[in-house]
CSV table of C-alpha atoms in Angstrom, one decimal:
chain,number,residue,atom,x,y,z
A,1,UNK,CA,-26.2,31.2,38.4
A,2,UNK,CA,-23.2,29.0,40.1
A,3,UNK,CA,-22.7,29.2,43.9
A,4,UNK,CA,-19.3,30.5,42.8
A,5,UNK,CA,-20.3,33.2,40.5
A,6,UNK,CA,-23.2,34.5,43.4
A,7,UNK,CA,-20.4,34.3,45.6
A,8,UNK,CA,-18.2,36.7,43.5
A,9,UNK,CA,-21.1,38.8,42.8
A,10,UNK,CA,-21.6,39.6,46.6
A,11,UNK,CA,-17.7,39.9,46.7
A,12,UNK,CA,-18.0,42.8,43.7
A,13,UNK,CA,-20.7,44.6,45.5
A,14,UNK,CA,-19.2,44.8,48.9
A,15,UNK,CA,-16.2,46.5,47.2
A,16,UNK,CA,-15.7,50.0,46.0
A,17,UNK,CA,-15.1,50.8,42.2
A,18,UNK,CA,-11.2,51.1,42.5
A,19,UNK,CA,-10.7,47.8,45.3
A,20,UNK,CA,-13.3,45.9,42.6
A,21,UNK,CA,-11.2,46.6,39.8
A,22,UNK,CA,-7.5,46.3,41.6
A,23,UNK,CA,-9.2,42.6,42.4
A,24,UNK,CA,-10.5,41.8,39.3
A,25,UNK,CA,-7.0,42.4,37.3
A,26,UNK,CA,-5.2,40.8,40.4
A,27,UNK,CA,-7.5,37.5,39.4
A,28,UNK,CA,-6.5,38.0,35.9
A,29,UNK,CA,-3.3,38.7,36.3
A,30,UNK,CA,-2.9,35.7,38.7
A,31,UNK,CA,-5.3,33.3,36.5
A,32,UNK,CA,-2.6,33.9,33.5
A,33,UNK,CA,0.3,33.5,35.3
A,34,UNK,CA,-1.2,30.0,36.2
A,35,UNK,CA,-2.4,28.0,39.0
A,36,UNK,CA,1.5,27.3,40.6
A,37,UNK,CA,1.3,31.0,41.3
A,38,UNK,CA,0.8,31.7,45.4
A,39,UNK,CA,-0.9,35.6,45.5
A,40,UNK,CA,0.7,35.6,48.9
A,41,UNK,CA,4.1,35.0,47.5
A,42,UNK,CA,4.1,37.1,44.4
A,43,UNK,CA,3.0,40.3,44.2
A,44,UNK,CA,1.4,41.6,41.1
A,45,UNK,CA,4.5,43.1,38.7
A,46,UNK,CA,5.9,40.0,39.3
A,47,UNK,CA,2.6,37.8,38.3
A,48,UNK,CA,2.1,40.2,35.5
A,49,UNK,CA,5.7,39.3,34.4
A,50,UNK,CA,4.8,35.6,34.6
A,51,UNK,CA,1.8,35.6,32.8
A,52,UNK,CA,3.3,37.3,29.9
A,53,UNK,CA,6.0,34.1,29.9
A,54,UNK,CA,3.4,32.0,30.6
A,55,UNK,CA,1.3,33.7,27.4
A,56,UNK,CA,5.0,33.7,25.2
A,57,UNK,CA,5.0,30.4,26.3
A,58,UNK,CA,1.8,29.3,25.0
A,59,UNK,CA,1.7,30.9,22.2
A,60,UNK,CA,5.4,28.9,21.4
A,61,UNK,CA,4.0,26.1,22.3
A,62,UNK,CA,0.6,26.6,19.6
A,63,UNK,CA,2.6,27.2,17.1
A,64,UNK,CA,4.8,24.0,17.5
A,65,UNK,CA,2.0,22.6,17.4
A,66,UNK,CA,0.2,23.8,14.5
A,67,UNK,CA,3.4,23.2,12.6
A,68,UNK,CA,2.9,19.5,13.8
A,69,UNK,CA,-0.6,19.6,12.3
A,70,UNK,CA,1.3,20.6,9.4
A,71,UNK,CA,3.7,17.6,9.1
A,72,UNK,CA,0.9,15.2,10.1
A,73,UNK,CA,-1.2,16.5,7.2
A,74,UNK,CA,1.8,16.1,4.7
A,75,UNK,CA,2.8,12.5,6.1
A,76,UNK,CA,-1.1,11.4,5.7
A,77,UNK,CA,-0.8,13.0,1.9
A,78,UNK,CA,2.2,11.2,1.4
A,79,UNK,CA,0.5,7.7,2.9
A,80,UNK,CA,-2.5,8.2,0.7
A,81,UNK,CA,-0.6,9.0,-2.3
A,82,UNK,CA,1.3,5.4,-1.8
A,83,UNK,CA,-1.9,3.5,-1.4
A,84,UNK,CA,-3.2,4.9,-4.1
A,85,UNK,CA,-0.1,4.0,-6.1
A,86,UNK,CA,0.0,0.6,-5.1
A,87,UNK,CA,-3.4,0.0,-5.2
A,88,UNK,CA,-3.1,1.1,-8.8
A,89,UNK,CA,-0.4,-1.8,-9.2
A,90,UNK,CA,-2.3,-4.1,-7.4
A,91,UNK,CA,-5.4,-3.5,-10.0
A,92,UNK,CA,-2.7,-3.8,-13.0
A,93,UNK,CA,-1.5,-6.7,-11.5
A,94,UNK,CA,-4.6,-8.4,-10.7
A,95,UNK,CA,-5.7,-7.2,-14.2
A,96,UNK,CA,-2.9,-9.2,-16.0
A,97,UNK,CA,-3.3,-12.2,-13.7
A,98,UNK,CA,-6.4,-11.8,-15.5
A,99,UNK,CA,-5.5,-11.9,-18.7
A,100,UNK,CA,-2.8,-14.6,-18.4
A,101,UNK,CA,-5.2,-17.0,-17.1
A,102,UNK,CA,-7.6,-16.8,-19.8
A,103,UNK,CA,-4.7,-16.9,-22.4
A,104,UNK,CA,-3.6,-20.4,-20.9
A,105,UNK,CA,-7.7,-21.5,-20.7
A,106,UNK,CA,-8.0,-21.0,-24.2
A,107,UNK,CA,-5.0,-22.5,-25.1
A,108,UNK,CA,-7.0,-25.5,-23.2
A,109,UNK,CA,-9.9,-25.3,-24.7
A,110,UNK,CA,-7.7,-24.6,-28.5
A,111,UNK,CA,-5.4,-27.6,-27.7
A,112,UNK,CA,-8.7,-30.0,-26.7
A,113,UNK,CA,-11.2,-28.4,-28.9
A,114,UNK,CA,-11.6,-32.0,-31.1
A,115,UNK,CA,-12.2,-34.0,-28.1
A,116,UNK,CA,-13.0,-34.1,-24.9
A,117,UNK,CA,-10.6,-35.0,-22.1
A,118,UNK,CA,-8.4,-32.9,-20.0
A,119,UNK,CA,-5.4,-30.5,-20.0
A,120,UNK,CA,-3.0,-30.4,-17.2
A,121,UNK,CA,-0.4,-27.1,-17.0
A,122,UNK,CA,2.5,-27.0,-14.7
A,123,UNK,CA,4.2,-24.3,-14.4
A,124,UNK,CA,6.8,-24.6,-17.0
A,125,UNK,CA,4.0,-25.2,-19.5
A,126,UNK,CA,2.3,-21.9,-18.5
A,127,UNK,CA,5.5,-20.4,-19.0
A,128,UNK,CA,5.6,-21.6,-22.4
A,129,UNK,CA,2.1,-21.2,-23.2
A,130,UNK,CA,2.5,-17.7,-21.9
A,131,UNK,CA,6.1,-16.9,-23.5
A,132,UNK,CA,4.2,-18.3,-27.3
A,133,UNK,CA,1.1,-15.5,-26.8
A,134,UNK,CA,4.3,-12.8,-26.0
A,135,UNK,CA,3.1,-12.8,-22.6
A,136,UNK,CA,6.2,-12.3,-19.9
A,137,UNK,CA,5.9,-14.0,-16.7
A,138,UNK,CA,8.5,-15.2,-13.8
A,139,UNK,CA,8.5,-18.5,-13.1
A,140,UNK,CA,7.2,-18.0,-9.4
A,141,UNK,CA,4.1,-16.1,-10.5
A,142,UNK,CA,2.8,-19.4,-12.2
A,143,UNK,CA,1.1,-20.5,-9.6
A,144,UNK,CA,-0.7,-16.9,-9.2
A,145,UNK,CA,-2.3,-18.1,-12.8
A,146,UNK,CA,-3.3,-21.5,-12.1
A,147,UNK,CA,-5.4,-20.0,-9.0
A,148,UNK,CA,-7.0,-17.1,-11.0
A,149,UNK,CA,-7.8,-19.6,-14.0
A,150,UNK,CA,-9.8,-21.6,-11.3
A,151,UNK,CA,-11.4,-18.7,-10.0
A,152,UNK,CA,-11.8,-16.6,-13.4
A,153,UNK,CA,-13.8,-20.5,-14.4
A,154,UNK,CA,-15.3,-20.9,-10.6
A,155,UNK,CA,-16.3,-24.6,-11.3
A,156,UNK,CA,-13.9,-27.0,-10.0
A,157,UNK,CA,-15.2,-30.0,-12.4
A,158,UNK,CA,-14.1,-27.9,-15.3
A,159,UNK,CA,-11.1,-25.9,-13.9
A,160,UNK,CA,-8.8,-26.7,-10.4
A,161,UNK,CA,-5.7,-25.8,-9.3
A,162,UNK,CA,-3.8,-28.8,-7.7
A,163,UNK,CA,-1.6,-28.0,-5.4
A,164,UNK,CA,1.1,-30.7,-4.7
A,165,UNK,CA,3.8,-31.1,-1.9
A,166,UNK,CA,7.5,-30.6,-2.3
A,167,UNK,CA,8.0,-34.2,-1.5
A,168,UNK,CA,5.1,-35.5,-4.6
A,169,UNK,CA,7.0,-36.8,-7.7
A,170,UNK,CA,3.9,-34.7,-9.6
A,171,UNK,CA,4.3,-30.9,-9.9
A,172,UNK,CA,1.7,-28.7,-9.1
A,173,UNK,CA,-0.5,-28.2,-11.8
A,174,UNK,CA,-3.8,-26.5,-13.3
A,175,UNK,CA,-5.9,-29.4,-14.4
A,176,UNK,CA,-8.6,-28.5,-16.8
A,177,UNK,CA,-10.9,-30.6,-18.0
A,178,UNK,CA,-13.8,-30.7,-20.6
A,179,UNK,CA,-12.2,-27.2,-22.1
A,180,UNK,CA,-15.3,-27.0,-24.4
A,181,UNK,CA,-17.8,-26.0,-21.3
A,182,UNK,CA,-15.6,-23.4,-20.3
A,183,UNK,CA,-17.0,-19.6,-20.6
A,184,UNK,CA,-17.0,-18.4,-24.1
A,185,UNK,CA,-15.3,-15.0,-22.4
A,186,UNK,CA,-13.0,-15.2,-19.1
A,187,UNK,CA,-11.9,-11.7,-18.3
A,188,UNK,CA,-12.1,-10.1,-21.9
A,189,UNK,CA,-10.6,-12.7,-23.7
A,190,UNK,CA,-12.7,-15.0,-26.4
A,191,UNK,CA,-11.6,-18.2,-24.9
A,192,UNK,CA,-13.7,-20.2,-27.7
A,193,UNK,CA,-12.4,-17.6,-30.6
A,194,UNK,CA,-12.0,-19.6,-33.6
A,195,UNK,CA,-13.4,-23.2,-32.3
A,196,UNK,CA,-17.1,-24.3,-32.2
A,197,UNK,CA,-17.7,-24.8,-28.6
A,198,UNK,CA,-20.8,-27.3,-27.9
């Protein structure tokens, strides 16, 4: 037991039944009302009065809040639903960089199958090579396939994206070189399909 509640014990027991209980709803009544509330400024009607306001008040201010709660829960639902969303177009997207990489790989290892030497794609051949498989792709999104064909192949010898400044008289290019060692499969297309590999 706390000093203070032995202290309000003793307090109880000096008291009689109707003094205990007038002081007992007084500290209630003055507890509620709240701690800017001076006993020996404001007698109990008038503490009584406040508390209620004080309670109203409370009980305004819990249900502004709740319906805050409510908002915030709908915003985050909201949020989540958009990541989810573009996560989902990130995936495609990632998906047909995919795709568009192998297309233009095998087209390297199609175009070099009788040899071996090397195939270098800028980005208007891409475009081409893409365009003749039906594949659509904007011109600045070229260089998005030249650096998932080198990592879809992840062997630099075989595969690289070159990267050239704006003031280089060569264009930026995917340079791929002996196309018969690439993977028979890049990223669910049969990059050897039709040609013995070897």
């Amino acid at each position: 037991m706390t000093d203070d509640y032995a202290d309000a014990r003793h307090a109880d027991e000096s008291l009689d039944g109707d003094a205990a209980n007038d002081v007992a709803f007084r500290k209630l009544i003055y507890g509620l009302a709240g701690d800017e509330i001076d006993p020996t400024e404001c007698g109990p009607v008038e503490a009584a009065q406040r508390a209620v306001d004080r309670v109203e008040g409370l009980e305004e201010e819990n249900e502004q809040l709740r319906q805050r709660v409510v908002d915030l829960r709908d915003q985050v639902n909201k949020m989540n639903r958009a990541a989810e969303f573009y996560q989902d177009v990130a995936r495609k997207s990632a998906a047909k960089r995919d795709h568009q990489a192998a297309i233009v790989l095998k087209h390297a290892a199609n175009v070099t199958a009788s040899s071996v030497g090397r195939e270098e794609y800028d980005g208007s051949r891409i475009q081409d090579v893409l365009e003749a498989a039906e594949e659509k792709i904007h011109r600045t999104n070229t260089y998005a396939v030249m650096e998932k064909a080198e990592q879809l192949v992840d062997d630099r010898d075989l595969c690289r994206f070159q990267k050239e400044p704006r003031s280089s008289s060569k264009n930026t290019r995917l340079i791929v070189k002996s196309p018969t060692e690439l993977p028979e499969t890049v990223a669910g297309v049969r990059i050897h399909e039709g040609v013995l590999s070897g």
